[in-house]
CSV table of C-alpha atoms in Angstrom, one decimal:
chain,number,residue,atom,x,y,z
A,1,MET,CA,-9.4,6.1,29.0
A,2,THR,CA,-9.0,7.2,25.5
A,3,SER,CA,-11.9,8.9,23.8
A,4,THR,CA,-11.4,6.7,20.8
A,5,ARG,CA,-13.4,3.5,21.3
A,6,ARG,CA,-11.9,0.7,19.2
A,7,LEU,CA,-13.6,-2.6,18.4
A,8,ILE,CA,-10.6,-4.6,17.1
A,9,PHE,CA,-10.8,-8.3,16.4
A,10,GLY,CA,-8.2,-10.6,15.0
A,11,ALA,CA,-10.5,-12.6,12.7
A,12,LEU,CA,-13.2,-11.2,10.4
A,13,ALA,CA,-15.5,-14.1,11.1
A,14,VAL,CA,-15.6,-13.2,14.8
A,15,ALA,CA,-15.3,-9.5,14.5
A,16,LEU,CA,-18.1,-8.5,12.3
A,17,PRO,CA,-21.0,-10.5,13.8
A,18,LEU,CA,-20.1,-9.0,17.2
A,19,PHE,CA,-20.0,-5.5,15.6
A,20,ALA,CA,-23.3,-6.0,13.9
A,21,ALA,CA,-24.9,-7.2,17.1
A,22,ALA,CA,-23.8,-4.1,19.1
A,23,PRO,CA,-26.4,-1.5,20.2
A,24,ALA,CA,-27.2,1.2,17.8
A,25,VAL,CA,-24.5,3.9,17.8
A,26,ALA,CA,-25.0,7.5,18.5
A,27,ASP,CA,-24.8,10.3,16.0
A,28,GLY,CA,-21.3,11.2,17.4
A,29,GLU,CA,-19.6,8.1,16.0
A,30,VAL,CA,-18.2,6.8,12.8
A,31,ASN,CA,-17.6,3.1,11.9
A,32,ILE,CA,-14.4,2.2,10.2
A,33,TYR,CA,-13.5,-1.1,8.4
A,34,THR,CA,-9.8,-1.2,7.8
A,35,TYR,CA,-7.1,-3.4,6.3
A,36,ARG,CA,-4.5,-1.3,8.1
A,37,GLN,CA,-3.2,-2.6,11.4
A,38,PRO,CA,-4.9,-0.7,14.2
A,39,TYR,CA,-1.7,0.6,15.7
A,40,LEU,CA,-0.9,2.3,12.4
A,41,ILE,CA,-4.1,4.4,12.4
A,42,GLN,CA,-4.6,4.8,16.1
A,43,PRO,CA,-2.7,8.1,16.4
A,44,LEU,CA,-4.6,9.5,13.5
A,45,LEU,CA,-8.0,8.5,14.9
A,46,GLU,CA,-7.2,9.9,18.3
A,47,ALA,CA,-6.3,13.2,16.7
A,48,PHE,CA,-9.6,13.1,14.8
A,49,THR,CA,-11.6,12.5,18.0
A,50,ALA,CA,-9.8,15.2,19.9
A,51,LYS,CA,-10.5,17.7,17.1
A,52,THR,CA,-14.1,16.8,16.3
A,53,GLY,CA,-15.5,14.9,19.3
A,54,ILE,CA,-16.6,12.1,17.0
A,55,LYS,CA,-15.8,8.6,18.4
A,56,THR,CA,-14.4,5.9,16.1
A,57,ASN,CA,-15.3,2.3,16.1
A,58,VAL,CA,-12.8,0.2,14.2
A,59,VAL,CA,-12.9,-3.3,12.8
A,60,PHE,CA,-9.7,-4.7,11.4
A,61,ALA,CA,-9.1,-7.7,9.1
A,62,SER,CA,-6.4,-8.7,6.7
A,63,LYS,CA,-8.7,-9.6,3.9
A,64,GLY,CA,-12.4,-9.9,2.8
A,65,LEU,CA,-13.7,-6.6,4.1
A,66,GLY,CA,-14.9,-5.3,0.8
A,67,GLU,CA,-16.7,-8.5,0.0
A,68,ARG,CA,-18.2,-8.4,3.5
A,69,ILE,CA,-19.5,-4.9,3.0
A,70,ALA,CA,-21.0,-6.0,-0.3
A,71,ALA,CA,-22.7,-9.0,1.4
A,72,GLU,CA,-24.1,-6.8,4.2
A,73,GLY,CA,-25.7,-4.5,1.7
A,74,ARG,CA,-27.9,-1.8,3.1
A,75,ASN,CA,-27.5,-3.3,6.6
A,76,SER,CA,-23.7,-2.8,6.7
A,77,PRO,CA,-22.6,-0.7,9.7
A,78,ALA,CA,-19.5,0.4,7.7
A,79,ASP,CA,-19.2,4.2,7.1
A,80,VAL,CA,-15.7,4.1,5.6
A,81,LEU,CA,-13.3,1.5,4.3
A,82,MET,CA,-9.6,2.3,4.9
A,83,THR,CA,-7.4,0.2,2.6
A,84,VAL,CA,-4.1,-0.1,0.8
A,85,ASP,CA,-3.2,-0.7,-2.9
A,86,ILE,CA,-5.0,0.5,-6.0
A,87,GLY,CA,-6.3,-3.0,-6.5
A,88,ARG,CA,-8.4,-2.9,-3.3
A,89,LEU,CA,-9.3,0.8,-3.8
A,90,ASP,CA,-10.6,0.2,-7.3
A,91,GLY,CA,-12.0,-3.1,-6.2
A,92,ALA,CA,-14.3,-1.3,-3.8
A,93,ARG,CA,-15.7,0.6,-6.8
A,94,GLU,CA,-16.1,-2.6,-8.8
A,95,LEU,CA,-17.9,-4.3,-5.9
A,96,GLY,CA,-20.4,-1.4,-5.9
A,97,ILE,CA,-19.8,-0.6,-2.2
A,98,ALA,CA,-18.5,3.0,-2.7
A,99,GLN,CA,-20.3,6.2,-3.2
A,100,PRO,CA,-18.7,9.4,-4.5
A,101,VAL,CA,-17.1,11.8,-2.0
A,102,ALA,CA,-18.6,15.2,-2.7
A,103,SER,CA,-16.3,17.6,-1.0
A,104,ASP,CA,-14.5,20.8,-2.0
A,105,VAL,CA,-12.1,20.2,0.9
A,106,VAL,CA,-11.0,16.9,-0.5
A,107,ASN,CA,-10.8,18.2,-4.1
A,108,GLU,CA,-8.6,21.1,-2.9
A,109,ASN,CA,-6.3,18.9,-0.7
A,110,ILE,CA,-5.9,15.8,-2.9
A,111,PRO,CA,-4.5,16.2,-6.5
A,112,PRO,CA,-6.6,14.5,-9.2
A,113,GLN,CA,-4.0,11.8,-9.9
A,114,PHE,CA,-4.6,10.5,-6.3
A,115,ARG,CA,-8.4,10.3,-6.6
A,116,ASP,CA,-10.8,8.2,-8.6
A,117,PRO,CA,-12.2,10.3,-11.5
A,118,ASP,CA,-15.6,10.1,-9.8
A,119,ASN,CA,-14.2,10.3,-6.3
A,120,ASN,CA,-15.2,6.8,-5.5
A,121,TRP,CA,-11.9,6.4,-3.6
A,122,ILE,CA,-9.5,9.0,-2.2
A,123,GLY,CA,-5.7,8.4,-1.9
A,124,LEU,CA,-4.1,9.3,1.4
A,125,THR,CA,-0.5,8.2,1.4
A,126,GLY,CA,2.0,6.9,-1.2
A,127,ARG,CA,4.4,3.9,-1.0
A,128,ALA,CA,7.0,3.4,-3.7
A,129,ARG,CA,7.8,-0.1,-5.1
A,130,VAL,CA,11.6,0.0,-4.9
A,131,ILE,CA,14.7,-2.2,-5.0
A,132,TYR,CA,16.4,-3.3,-1.7
A,133,ALA,CA,20.0,-3.8,-2.6
A,134,SER,CA,22.8,-5.4,-0.6
A,135,LYS,CA,25.4,-2.9,0.5
A,136,ASP,CA,28.1,-5.5,0.3
A,137,ARG,CA,27.3,-7.1,-3.0
A,138,VAL,CA,25.7,-4.5,-5.2
A,139,ASP,CA,27.8,-1.5,-6.3
A,140,GLN,CA,25.5,0.4,-8.5
A,141,ASP,CA,23.4,3.3,-7.3
A,142,SER,CA,20.7,3.3,-9.9
A,143,ILE,CA,18.5,0.7,-11.5
A,144,THR,CA,15.3,0.3,-13.7
A,145,TYR,CA,12.5,-2.2,-13.5
A,146,GLU,CA,13.4,-3.2,-17.0
A,147,GLU,CA,16.9,-4.1,-15.9
A,148,LEU,CA,15.6,-6.8,-13.6
A,149,ALA,CA,15.4,-8.9,-16.7
A,150,ASP,CA,19.1,-8.6,-17.4
A,151,PRO,CA,21.0,-11.9,-17.1
A,152,LYS,CA,23.5,-10.3,-14.8
A,153,TRP,CA,20.9,-10.7,-12.0
A,154,LYS,CA,20.5,-14.5,-12.6
A,155,GLY,CA,20.1,-16.2,-9.2
A,156,ARG,CA,20.2,-12.8,-7.4
A,157,ILE,CA,16.6,-11.6,-7.1
A,158,CYS,CA,14.1,-12.3,-4.3
A,159,THR,CA,10.5,-11.2,-4.3
A,160,ARG,CA,7.1,-12.1,-2.8
A,161,SER,CA,4.3,-13.9,-4.8
A,162,GLY,CA,3.6,-12.6,-8.2
A,163,GLN,CA,-0.1,-12.7,-7.4
A,164,HIS,CA,0.2,-10.4,-4.4
A,165,ALA,CA,-1.5,-7.1,-4.9
A,166,TYR,CA,1.8,-5.2,-4.7
A,167,THR,CA,3.4,-7.3,-7.5
A,168,ILE,CA,0.2,-7.1,-9.6
A,169,GLY,CA,0.3,-3.3,-9.3
A,170,LEU,CA,3.9,-3.2,-10.6
A,171,VAL,CA,3.3,-5.6,-13.4
A,172,ALA,CA,0.1,-3.6,-14.4
A,173,SER,CA,2.3,-0.5,-14.5
A,174,MET,CA,4.7,-2.3,-16.8
A,175,ILE,CA,1.8,-3.2,-19.1
A,176,ALA,CA,0.6,0.4,-19.1
A,177,HIS,CA,4.1,1.5,-20.2
A,178,HIS,CA,5.2,-1.3,-22.5
A,179,GLY,CA,2.1,-3.3,-23.5
A,180,GLU,CA,1.2,-6.9,-22.6
A,181,GLU,CA,3.5,-8.7,-25.0
A,182,LYS,CA,6.7,-7.0,-23.9
A,183,THR,CA,5.7,-7.2,-20.2
A,184,GLU,CA,5.2,-11.0,-20.6
A,185,GLU,CA,8.7,-11.3,-22.1
A,186,TRP,CA,10.1,-9.1,-19.3
A,187,LEU,CA,8.4,-11.1,-16.5
A,188,ALA,CA,9.6,-14.4,-17.9
A,189,LYS,CA,13.1,-13.2,-17.8
A,190,VAL,CA,12.8,-11.8,-14.3
A,191,ARG,CA,11.5,-15.2,-13.2
A,192,GLU,CA,14.6,-16.8,-14.6
A,193,ASN,CA,16.7,-14.4,-12.5
A,194,LEU,CA,15.0,-15.3,-9.2
A,195,ALA,CA,17.2,-16.9,-6.5
A,196,ARG,CA,14.2,-19.0,-5.4
A,197,LYS,CA,10.5,-19.4,-5.7
A,198,PRO,CA,8.6,-16.2,-4.6
A,199,ALA,CA,7.6,-16.5,-1.0
A,200,GLY,CA,7.1,-14.4,2.2
A,201,ASN,CA,6.4,-10.8,2.7
A,202,ASP,CA,8.6,-7.8,1.8
A,203,ARG,CA,10.6,-7.9,5.0
A,204,ALA,CA,11.3,-11.6,4.4
A,205,GLN,CA,13.1,-10.6,1.1
A,206,VAL,CA,15.4,-8.2,3.1
A,207,LYS,CA,16.1,-11.0,5.5
A,208,ALA,CA,17.1,-13.2,2.6
A,209,ILE,CA,19.5,-10.5,1.4
A,210,TYR,CA,21.0,-10.3,4.9
A,211,ALA,CA,21.4,-14.1,4.8
A,212,GLY,CA,23.2,-14.0,1.5
A,213,GLU,CA,20.4,-15.8,-0.4
A,214,CYS,CA,20.0,-13.0,-2.9
A,215,ASP,CA,21.4,-9.6,-3.7
A,216,ILE,CA,18.4,-7.5,-4.6
A,217,ALA,CA,14.7,-7.6,-3.8
A,218,LEU,CA,11.5,-5.8,-4.6
A,219,GLY,CA,9.7,-4.2,-1.7
A,220,ASN,CA,7.7,-1.2,-0.5
A,221,THR,CA,9.6,1.7,1.0
A,222,TYR,CA,7.7,1.8,4.3
A,223,TYR,CA,9.1,-1.6,5.3
A,224,MET,CA,12.5,0.0,5.7
A,225,GLY,CA,11.0,2.3,8.4
A,226,GLN,CA,9.3,-0.6,10.1
A,227,MET,CA,12.5,-2.6,10.2
A,228,GLN,CA,14.7,0.2,11.3
A,229,THR,CA,12.5,1.0,14.3
A,230,ASN,CA,11.6,-2.6,15.3
A,231,ASP,CA,12.5,-2.8,19.0
A,232,LYS,CA,10.5,-5.9,19.6
A,233,ASP,CA,12.5,-7.8,17.0
A,234,PRO,CA,15.8,-6.0,16.8
A,235,GLU,CA,17.2,-8.6,14.3
A,236,GLN,CA,15.2,-6.7,11.7
A,237,LYS,CA,17.3,-3.6,12.3
A,238,ASP,CA,20.3,-5.7,11.2
A,239,TRP,CA,18.4,-6.7,8.1
A,240,ALA,CA,17.6,-3.1,7.3
A,241,GLU,CA,21.2,-2.1,7.9
A,242,SER,CA,22.4,-4.7,5.3
A,243,VAL,CA,20.6,-3.0,2.4
A,244,ARG,CA,20.0,0.4,0.8
A,245,ILE,CA,17.1,1.6,-1.3
A,246,LEU,CA,17.4,2.1,-5.0
A,247,PHE,CA,14.5,4.1,-6.6
A,248,PRO,CA,13.9,2.5,-10.0
A,249,ASN,CA,13.7,4.6,-13.2
A,250,SER,CA,14.7,7.8,-11.3
A,251,GLU,CA,16.4,9.1,-14.4
A,252,GLY,CA,13.4,8.3,-16.6
A,253,ARG,CA,9.6,8.0,-16.0
A,254,GLY,CA,10.0,7.5,-12.2
A,255,SER,CA,9.3,4.8,-9.7
A,256,HIS,CA,5.9,3.0,-9.4
A,257,VAL,CA,4.0,4.5,-6.4
A,258,ASN,CA,0.9,2.8,-5.0
A,259,LEU,CA,-1.5,4.3,-2.5
A,260,SER,CA,-3.3,3.8,0.8
A,261,GLY,CA,-6.7,5.3,0.7
A,262,VAL,CA,-10.3,5.6,1.9
A,263,VAL,CA,-13.7,4.8,0.5
A,264,LEU,CA,-17.0,6.2,1.6
A,265,ALA,CA,-19.4,3.2,2.0
A,266,LYS,CA,-22.4,3.3,-0.2
A,267,HIS,CA,-24.8,2.7,2.6
A,268,ALA,CA,-22.9,4.6,5.3
A,269,PRO,CA,-25.2,5.0,8.4
A,270,HIS,CA,-23.3,8.1,9.4
A,271,PRO,CA,-22.5,9.8,6.1
A,272,GLU,CA,-21.9,13.3,7.6
A,273,ASN,CA,-19.4,12.0,10.2
A,274,ALA,CA,-17.8,9.8,7.6
A,275,LEU,CA,-17.3,12.8,5.3
A,276,THR,CA,-15.9,14.8,8.2
A,277,LEU,CA,-13.4,11.9,8.8
A,278,ILE,CA,-12.4,11.8,5.2
A,279,GLU,CA,-11.9,15.5,5.0
A,280,PHE,CA,-9.8,15.4,8.1
A,281,LEU,CA,-7.6,12.7,6.7
A,282,THR,CA,-6.7,15.0,3.8
A,283,THR,CA,-5.6,17.9,5.9
A,284,LYS,CA,-1.9,18.8,6.3
A,285,GLU,CA,-2.2,18.0,10.0
A,286,ALA,CA,-3.5,14.5,9.5
A,287,GLN,CA,-1.3,13.8,6.5
A,288,LYS,CA,1.8,14.6,8.6
A,289,VAL,CA,0.7,12.2,11.3
A,290,TYR,CA,-0.4,9.5,9.0
A,291,ALA,CA,2.7,9.6,6.8
A,292,GLU,CA,5.2,9.8,9.7
A,293,THR,CA,3.5,7.0,11.6
A,294,ASN,CA,3.6,4.7,8.5
A,295,TYR,CA,6.8,5.9,6.9
A,296,GLU,CA,4.9,6.8,3.8
A,297,TYR,CA,4.7,9.8,1.5
A,298,PRO,CA,2.0,12.4,2.0
A,299,VAL,CA,-0.1,13.1,-1.1
A,300,THR,CA,-1.4,16.5,0.1
A,301,PRO,CA,0.8,19.2,-1.5
A,302,GLY,CA,3.0,21.1,1.0
A,303,VAL,CA,3.4,18.3,3.5
A,304,ASP,CA,7.0,17.3,3.9
A,305,VAL,CA,8.1,13.7,4.2
A,306,SER,CA,9.6,12.6,7.5
A,307,GLU,CA,13.3,12.9,8.1
A,308,ARG,CA,13.6,9.1,8.1
A,309,VAL,CA,11.9,8.7,4.8
A,310,LYS,CA,13.9,11.6,3.4
A,311,SER,CA,17.1,9.8,4.4
A,312,TRP,CA,16.4,7.0,2.0
A,313,GLY,CA,16.9,9.2,-1.0
A,314,GLU,CA,14.8,11.3,-3.4
A,315,LEU,CA,11.7,9.7,-4.9
A,316,LYS,CA,10.7,10.6,-8.4
A,317,PRO,CA,7.2,9.2,-8.8
A,318,ASP,CA,5.8,7.8,-12.0
A,319,ASP,CA,3.1,10.3,-12.9
A,320,LEU,CA,1.0,7.8,-14.8
A,321,PRO,CA,-2.4,7.9,-13.0
A,322,LEU,CA,-3.2,4.8,-11.0
A,323,THR,CA,-6.6,4.6,-12.5
A,324,GLU,CA,-4.8,3.9,-15.8
A,325,ILE,CA,-2.7,1.3,-14.2
A,326,ALA,CA,-5.7,-0.3,-12.5
A,327,LYS,CA,-7.1,-1.1,-15.9
A,328,TYR,CA,-4.4,-3.8,-16.4
A,329,ARG,CA,-4.7,-5.6,-13.1
A,330,LYS,CA,-6.5,-8.6,-14.6
A,331,ALA,CA,-4.1,-8.8,-17.5
A,332,ALA,CA,-1.2,-8.6,-15.0
A,333,SER,CA,-2.6,-11.5,-13.0
A,334,GLU,CA,-3.0,-13.6,-16.1
A,335,ILE,CA,0.6,-12.9,-17.3
A,336,VAL,CA,1.9,-13.9,-13.8
A,337,ASP,CA,0.2,-17.2,-14.2
A,338,LYS,CA,1.1,-17.6,-17.9
A,339,VAL,CA,4.8,-17.3,-17.3
A,340,GLY,CA,4.7,-19.5,-14.2
A,341,PHE,CA,6.3,-16.7,-12.1
A,342,ASP,CA,5.5,-18.3,-8.7
A,343,ASP,CA,7.1,-21.5,-9.8
A,344,GLY,CA,10.4,-19.8,-9.7
A,345,PRO,CA,13.4,-20.2,-12.1
A,346,SER,CA,13.4,-23.2,-14.4
A,347,SER,CA,16.9,-24.2,-13.4
C-alpha cells in the first residue's frame, strides 16, 4: 500500500463535503486541492512522501476549487492549491485565498519572472502555446502569432473557445505587446480565418488536422506528449504523427509560455508541511519528475527538458513577465466577445 493516501473524487460537490467531514488529520500530513489530474502529480507526491514522511491528501476537481476555498474561509482544510494557467494562479490572489510564500529555498530555485512579485503564487512548470501544423499541407517551418491574421490561412485554422483560459492568456499577451486596438483587429481577422466555430480541447484540434478539417491549430506543447504516449487510445498517436510543432515568434520576442503553479492557502491548517511541499516542488529532483511526467518545461534553472520535449524543437520563451500579461485578462475576455470569436467565421 502506497504511503501517499489520496482522497480523489470525480465531482467537487461530492468530494469536498466528504473531505471536510473526515477526522482531524495528523501533523504529518498536507492537504492538496488540485486542478491537475491525480495521475499527473502522483509520482511527484509519492517522491515527496518517500523523502519527508509527510502524507498527502488530494482533492481533484476540474473547476471551482479557488471559489470553494474562498467560501470555506478559515474552516478550509486546504493547505495548498495546485493549478494551471496564470489566470487561475493570479485569480487565487484576487480571491484573497493565498498567503505569501516566505522561503529562501523557493526564491533561490524559482526565477522572479515565474513568481508573483509578493510570492502569492509560485510557478512550477511551463507550457508553450504553439502551432500544430499539418505535415502534409503546411510547408513552412516558422510562424508568428501575428501571421494567423494573414488571409492565406482563411478556412485553415482550428482552435478551442476564445474564452478558455489558454486562449485568454494568449490574447492578453498580444494586448501586452500590441495594445487593445491592434489586438482586437488581429483577433477579428483570425476569426475570419477559422475553419469552423471554436470547439473542443487542444487534442480535438489536432484530430481535426488529421481529418483534413483544418491545416493549423493553436495548442499547448504538452498535449503532443500525451497523444504520442496514449496507449489507451492509440488513434491519438496517429493524430500526433500527422502534425509538427511550430514555435511562434522564435525569431523575435519568443513564444507565449504559461505556467502550472502552486499557492499556499491563506488559512492552511498545516503551513509548515505545506511550505515543505512547496520547497520540494521547486527542487531539481522534483522539477525533473514533474516536467517529464507532464511533458512540460522545468522553470528551475539547470534542469534539462526531457528527450521527448527536446525532440519537438527549441523553445524561445517570451520573457515578458506573466504578471504583466495577467493585467490584461479582463480586456482579453472582452475583446473575444466583442469580435464574436466563438461565433466563428462570418462566411
